[in-house]
Short mmCIF file of C-alpha atoms in Angstrom, two decimals:
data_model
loop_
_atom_site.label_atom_id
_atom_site.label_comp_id
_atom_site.label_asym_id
_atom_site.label_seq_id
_atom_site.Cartn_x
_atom_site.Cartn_y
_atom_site.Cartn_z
CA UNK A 1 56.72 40.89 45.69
CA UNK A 2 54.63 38.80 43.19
CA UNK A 3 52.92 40.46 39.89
CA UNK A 4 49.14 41.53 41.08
CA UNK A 5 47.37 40.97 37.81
CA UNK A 6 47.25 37.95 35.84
CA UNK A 7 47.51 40.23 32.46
CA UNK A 8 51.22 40.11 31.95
CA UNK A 9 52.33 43.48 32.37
CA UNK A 10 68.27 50.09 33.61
CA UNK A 11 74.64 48.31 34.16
CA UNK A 12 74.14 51.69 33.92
CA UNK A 13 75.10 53.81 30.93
CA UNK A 14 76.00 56.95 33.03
CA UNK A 15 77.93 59.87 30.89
CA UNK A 16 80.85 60.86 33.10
CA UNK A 17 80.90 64.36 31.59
CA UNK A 18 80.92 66.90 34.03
CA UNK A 19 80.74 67.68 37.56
CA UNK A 20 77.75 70.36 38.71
CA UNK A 21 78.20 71.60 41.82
CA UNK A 22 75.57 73.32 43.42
CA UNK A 23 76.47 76.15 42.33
CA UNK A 24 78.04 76.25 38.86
CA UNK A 25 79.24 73.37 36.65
CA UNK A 26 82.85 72.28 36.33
CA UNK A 27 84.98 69.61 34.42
CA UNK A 28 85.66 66.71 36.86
CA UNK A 29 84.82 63.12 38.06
CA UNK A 30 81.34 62.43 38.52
CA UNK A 31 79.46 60.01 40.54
CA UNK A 32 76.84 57.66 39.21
CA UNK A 33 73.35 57.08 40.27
CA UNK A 34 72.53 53.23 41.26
CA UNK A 35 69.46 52.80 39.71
CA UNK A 36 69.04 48.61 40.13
CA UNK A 37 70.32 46.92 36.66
CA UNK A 38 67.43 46.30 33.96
CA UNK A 39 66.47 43.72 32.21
CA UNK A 40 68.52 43.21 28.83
CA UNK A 41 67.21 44.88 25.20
CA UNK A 42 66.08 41.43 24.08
CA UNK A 43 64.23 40.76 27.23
CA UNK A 44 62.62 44.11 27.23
CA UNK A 45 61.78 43.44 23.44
CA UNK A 46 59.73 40.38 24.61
CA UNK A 47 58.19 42.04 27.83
CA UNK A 48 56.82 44.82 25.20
CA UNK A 49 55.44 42.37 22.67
CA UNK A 50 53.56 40.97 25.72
CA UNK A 51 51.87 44.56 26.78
CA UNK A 52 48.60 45.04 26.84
CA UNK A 53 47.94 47.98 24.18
CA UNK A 54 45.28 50.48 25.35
CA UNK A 55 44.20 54.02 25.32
CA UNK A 56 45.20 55.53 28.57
CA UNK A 57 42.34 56.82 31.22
CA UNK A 58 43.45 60.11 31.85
CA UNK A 59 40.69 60.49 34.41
CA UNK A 60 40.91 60.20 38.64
CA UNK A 61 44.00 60.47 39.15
CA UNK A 62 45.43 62.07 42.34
CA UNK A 63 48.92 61.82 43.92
CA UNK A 64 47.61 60.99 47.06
CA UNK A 65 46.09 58.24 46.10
CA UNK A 66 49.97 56.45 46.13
CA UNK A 67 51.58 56.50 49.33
CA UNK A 68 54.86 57.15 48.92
CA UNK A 69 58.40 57.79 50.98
CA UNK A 70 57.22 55.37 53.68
CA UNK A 71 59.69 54.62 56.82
CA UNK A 72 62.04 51.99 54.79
CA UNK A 73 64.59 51.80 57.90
CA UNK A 74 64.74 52.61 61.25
CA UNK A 75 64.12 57.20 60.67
CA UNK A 76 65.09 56.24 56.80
CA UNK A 77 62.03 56.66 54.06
CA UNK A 78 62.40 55.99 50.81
CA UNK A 79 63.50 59.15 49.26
CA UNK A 80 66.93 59.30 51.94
CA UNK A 81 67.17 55.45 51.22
CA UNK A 82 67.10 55.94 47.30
CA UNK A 83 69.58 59.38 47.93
CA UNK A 84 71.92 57.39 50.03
CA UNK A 85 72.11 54.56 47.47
CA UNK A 86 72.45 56.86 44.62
CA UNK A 87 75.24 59.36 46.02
CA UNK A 88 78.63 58.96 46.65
CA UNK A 89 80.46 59.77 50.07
CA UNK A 90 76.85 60.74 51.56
CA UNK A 91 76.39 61.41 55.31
CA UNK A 92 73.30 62.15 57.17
CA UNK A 93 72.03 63.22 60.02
CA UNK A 94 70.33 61.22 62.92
CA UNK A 95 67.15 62.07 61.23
CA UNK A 96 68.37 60.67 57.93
CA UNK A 97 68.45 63.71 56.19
CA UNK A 98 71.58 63.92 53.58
CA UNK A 99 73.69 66.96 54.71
CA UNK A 100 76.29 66.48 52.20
CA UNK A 101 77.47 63.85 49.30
CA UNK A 102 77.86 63.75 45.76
CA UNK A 103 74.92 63.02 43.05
CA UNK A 104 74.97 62.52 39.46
CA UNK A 105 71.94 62.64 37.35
CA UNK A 106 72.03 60.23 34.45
CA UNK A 107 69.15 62.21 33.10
CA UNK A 108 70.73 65.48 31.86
CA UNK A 109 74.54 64.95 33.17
CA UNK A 110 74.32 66.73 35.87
CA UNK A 111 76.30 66.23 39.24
CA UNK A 112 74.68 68.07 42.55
CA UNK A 113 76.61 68.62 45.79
CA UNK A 114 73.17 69.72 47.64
CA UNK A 115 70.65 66.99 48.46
CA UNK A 116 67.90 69.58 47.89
CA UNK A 117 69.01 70.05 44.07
CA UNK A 118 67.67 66.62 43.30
CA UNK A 119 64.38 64.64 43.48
CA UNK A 120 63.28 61.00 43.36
CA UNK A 121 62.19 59.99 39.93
CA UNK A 122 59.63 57.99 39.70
CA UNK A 123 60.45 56.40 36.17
CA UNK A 124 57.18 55.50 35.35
CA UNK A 125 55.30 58.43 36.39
CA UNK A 126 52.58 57.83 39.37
CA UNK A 127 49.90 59.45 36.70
CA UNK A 128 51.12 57.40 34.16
CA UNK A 129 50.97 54.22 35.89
CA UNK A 130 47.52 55.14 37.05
CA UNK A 131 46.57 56.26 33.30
CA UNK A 132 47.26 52.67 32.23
CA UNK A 133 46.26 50.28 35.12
CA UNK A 134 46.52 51.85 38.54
CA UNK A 135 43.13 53.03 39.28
CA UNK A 136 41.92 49.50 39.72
CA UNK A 137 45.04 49.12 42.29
CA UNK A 138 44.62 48.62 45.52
CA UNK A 139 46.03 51.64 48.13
CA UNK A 140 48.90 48.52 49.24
CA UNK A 141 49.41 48.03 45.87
CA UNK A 142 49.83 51.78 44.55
CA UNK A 143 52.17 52.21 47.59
CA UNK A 144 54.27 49.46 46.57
CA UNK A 145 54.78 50.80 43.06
CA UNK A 146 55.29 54.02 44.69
CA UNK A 147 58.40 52.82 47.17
CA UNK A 148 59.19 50.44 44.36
CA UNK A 149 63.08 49.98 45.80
CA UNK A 150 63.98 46.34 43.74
CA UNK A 151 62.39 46.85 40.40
CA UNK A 152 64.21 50.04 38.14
CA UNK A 153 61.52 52.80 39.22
CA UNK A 154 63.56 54.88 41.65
CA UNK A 155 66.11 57.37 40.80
CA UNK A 156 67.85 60.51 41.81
CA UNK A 157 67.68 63.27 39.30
CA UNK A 158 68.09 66.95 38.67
CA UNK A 159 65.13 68.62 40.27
CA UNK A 160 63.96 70.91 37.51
CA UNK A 161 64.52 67.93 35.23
CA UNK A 162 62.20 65.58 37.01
CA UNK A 163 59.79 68.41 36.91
CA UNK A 164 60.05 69.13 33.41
CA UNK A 165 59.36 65.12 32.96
CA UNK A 166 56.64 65.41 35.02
CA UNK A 167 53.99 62.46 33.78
CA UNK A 168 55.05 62.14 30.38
CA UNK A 169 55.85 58.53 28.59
CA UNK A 170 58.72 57.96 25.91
CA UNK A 171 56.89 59.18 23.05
CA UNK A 172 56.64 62.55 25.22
CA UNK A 173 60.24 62.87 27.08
CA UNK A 174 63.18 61.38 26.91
CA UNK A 175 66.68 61.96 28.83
CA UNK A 176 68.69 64.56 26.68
CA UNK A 177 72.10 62.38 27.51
CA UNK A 178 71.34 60.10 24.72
CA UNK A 179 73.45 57.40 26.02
CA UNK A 180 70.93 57.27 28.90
CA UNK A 181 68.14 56.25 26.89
CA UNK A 182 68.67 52.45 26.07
CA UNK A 183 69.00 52.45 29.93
CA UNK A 184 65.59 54.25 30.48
CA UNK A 185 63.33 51.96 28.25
CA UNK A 186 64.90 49.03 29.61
CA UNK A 187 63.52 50.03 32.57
CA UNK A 188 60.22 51.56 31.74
CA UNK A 189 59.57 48.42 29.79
CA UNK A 190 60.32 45.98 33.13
CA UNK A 191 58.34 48.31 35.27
CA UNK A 192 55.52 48.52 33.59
CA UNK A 193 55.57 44.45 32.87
CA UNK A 194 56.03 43.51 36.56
CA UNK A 195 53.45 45.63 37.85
CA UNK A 196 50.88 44.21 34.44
CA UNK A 197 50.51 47.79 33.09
CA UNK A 198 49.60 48.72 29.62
CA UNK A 199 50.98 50.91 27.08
CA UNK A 200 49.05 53.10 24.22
CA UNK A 201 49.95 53.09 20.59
CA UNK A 202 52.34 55.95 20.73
CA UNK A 203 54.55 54.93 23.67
CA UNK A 204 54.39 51.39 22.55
CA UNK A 205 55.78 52.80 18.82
CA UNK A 206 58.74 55.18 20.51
CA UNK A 207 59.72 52.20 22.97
CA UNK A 208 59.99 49.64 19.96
CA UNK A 209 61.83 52.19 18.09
CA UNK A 210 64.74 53.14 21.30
CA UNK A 211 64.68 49.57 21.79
CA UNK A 212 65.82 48.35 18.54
CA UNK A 213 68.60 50.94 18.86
CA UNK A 214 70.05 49.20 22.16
#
């Protein structure tokens, strides 16, 4: 899908350190979330220098207003595509539905044995991507950012975690596995310079700063 705006707008680092099952957390093997591989550190270096700076319009917004977990494949939407790409040994059900598999979430380090325990990340927050370019969008448009399955925007995390996240940038939340985070702005970075968005002083100072660290 082609960039929408002419303004020019993560190998995965996953800590294999221990295996939460839905009930209780154990030492074991984990599995390891396939979020698409982003762009490298020097790439995402030049993406950012190309970003738009701007104070954020924290006004409109409505999650509704971004279609999302449309019918990707035959009863499949997007959340059981991104849950069956991002667990190991998962099965579903006629309907689609995971009934059992193994997810780890590169987040916080956490391994789930219960589809339920986990939601789809959207890595650049629908609220933040409509704070900093969105509301002009198109409804096609927002739902394409929304089902985003090619660019680094979809991810299987810890429930509580993604909730905790919520629509906060990476001068407001970061992944507490530290090894994680190199990964994460890589990716925030690409996302936000496909789909032409902008960034405001703060995020743009925090991204430079986990950047130069990759």
């Amino acid at each position: 899908m082609p960039k929408f705006y002419a303004r020019r707008r993560l190998s995965i680092l996953a800590a294999f350190t221990g295996l939460i099952a839905s009930v209780g957390l154990f030492n074991g093997p984990t599995a390891s979330a396939a979020l698409p591989t982003p762009v490298s550190a020097a790439t995402a270096r030049t993406y950012l220098a190309s970003l738009t700076v701007a104070t954020e319009d924290r006004t409109g917004y409505d999650r509704d207003l971004f279609p999302h977990w449309i019918t990707i494949s035959g009863t499949c939407n997007t959340r059981e595509t991104v849950l069956k790409r991002d667990g190991t040994n998962v099965v579903t059900s006629s309907a689609c539905a995971a009934t059992s598999g193994t997810w780890y979430s590169p987040y916080d380090g956490a391994t789930w044995t219960a589809a339920s325990d986990l939601d789809i990340d959207h890595l650049v927050p629908l609220a933040e991507a409509w704070d900093s370019g969105a509301d002009s969008w198109t409804t096609a448009q927002r739902q394409a950012f929304a089902n985003d399955l090619t660019r680094p925007q979809l991810i299987a995390v810890t429930d509580n975690v993604n909730q905790s996240k919520s629509d906060q940038d990476p001068a407001e939340w970061m992944p507490s596995v530290t090894s994680y985070r190199c990964t994460y702005v890589r990716a925030w970075v690409q996302v936000k310079y496909y789909y032409g968005l902008s960034v405001d002083s703060a995020e743009k100072s925090a991204l430079t700063s986990y950047l130069s660290a990759c």
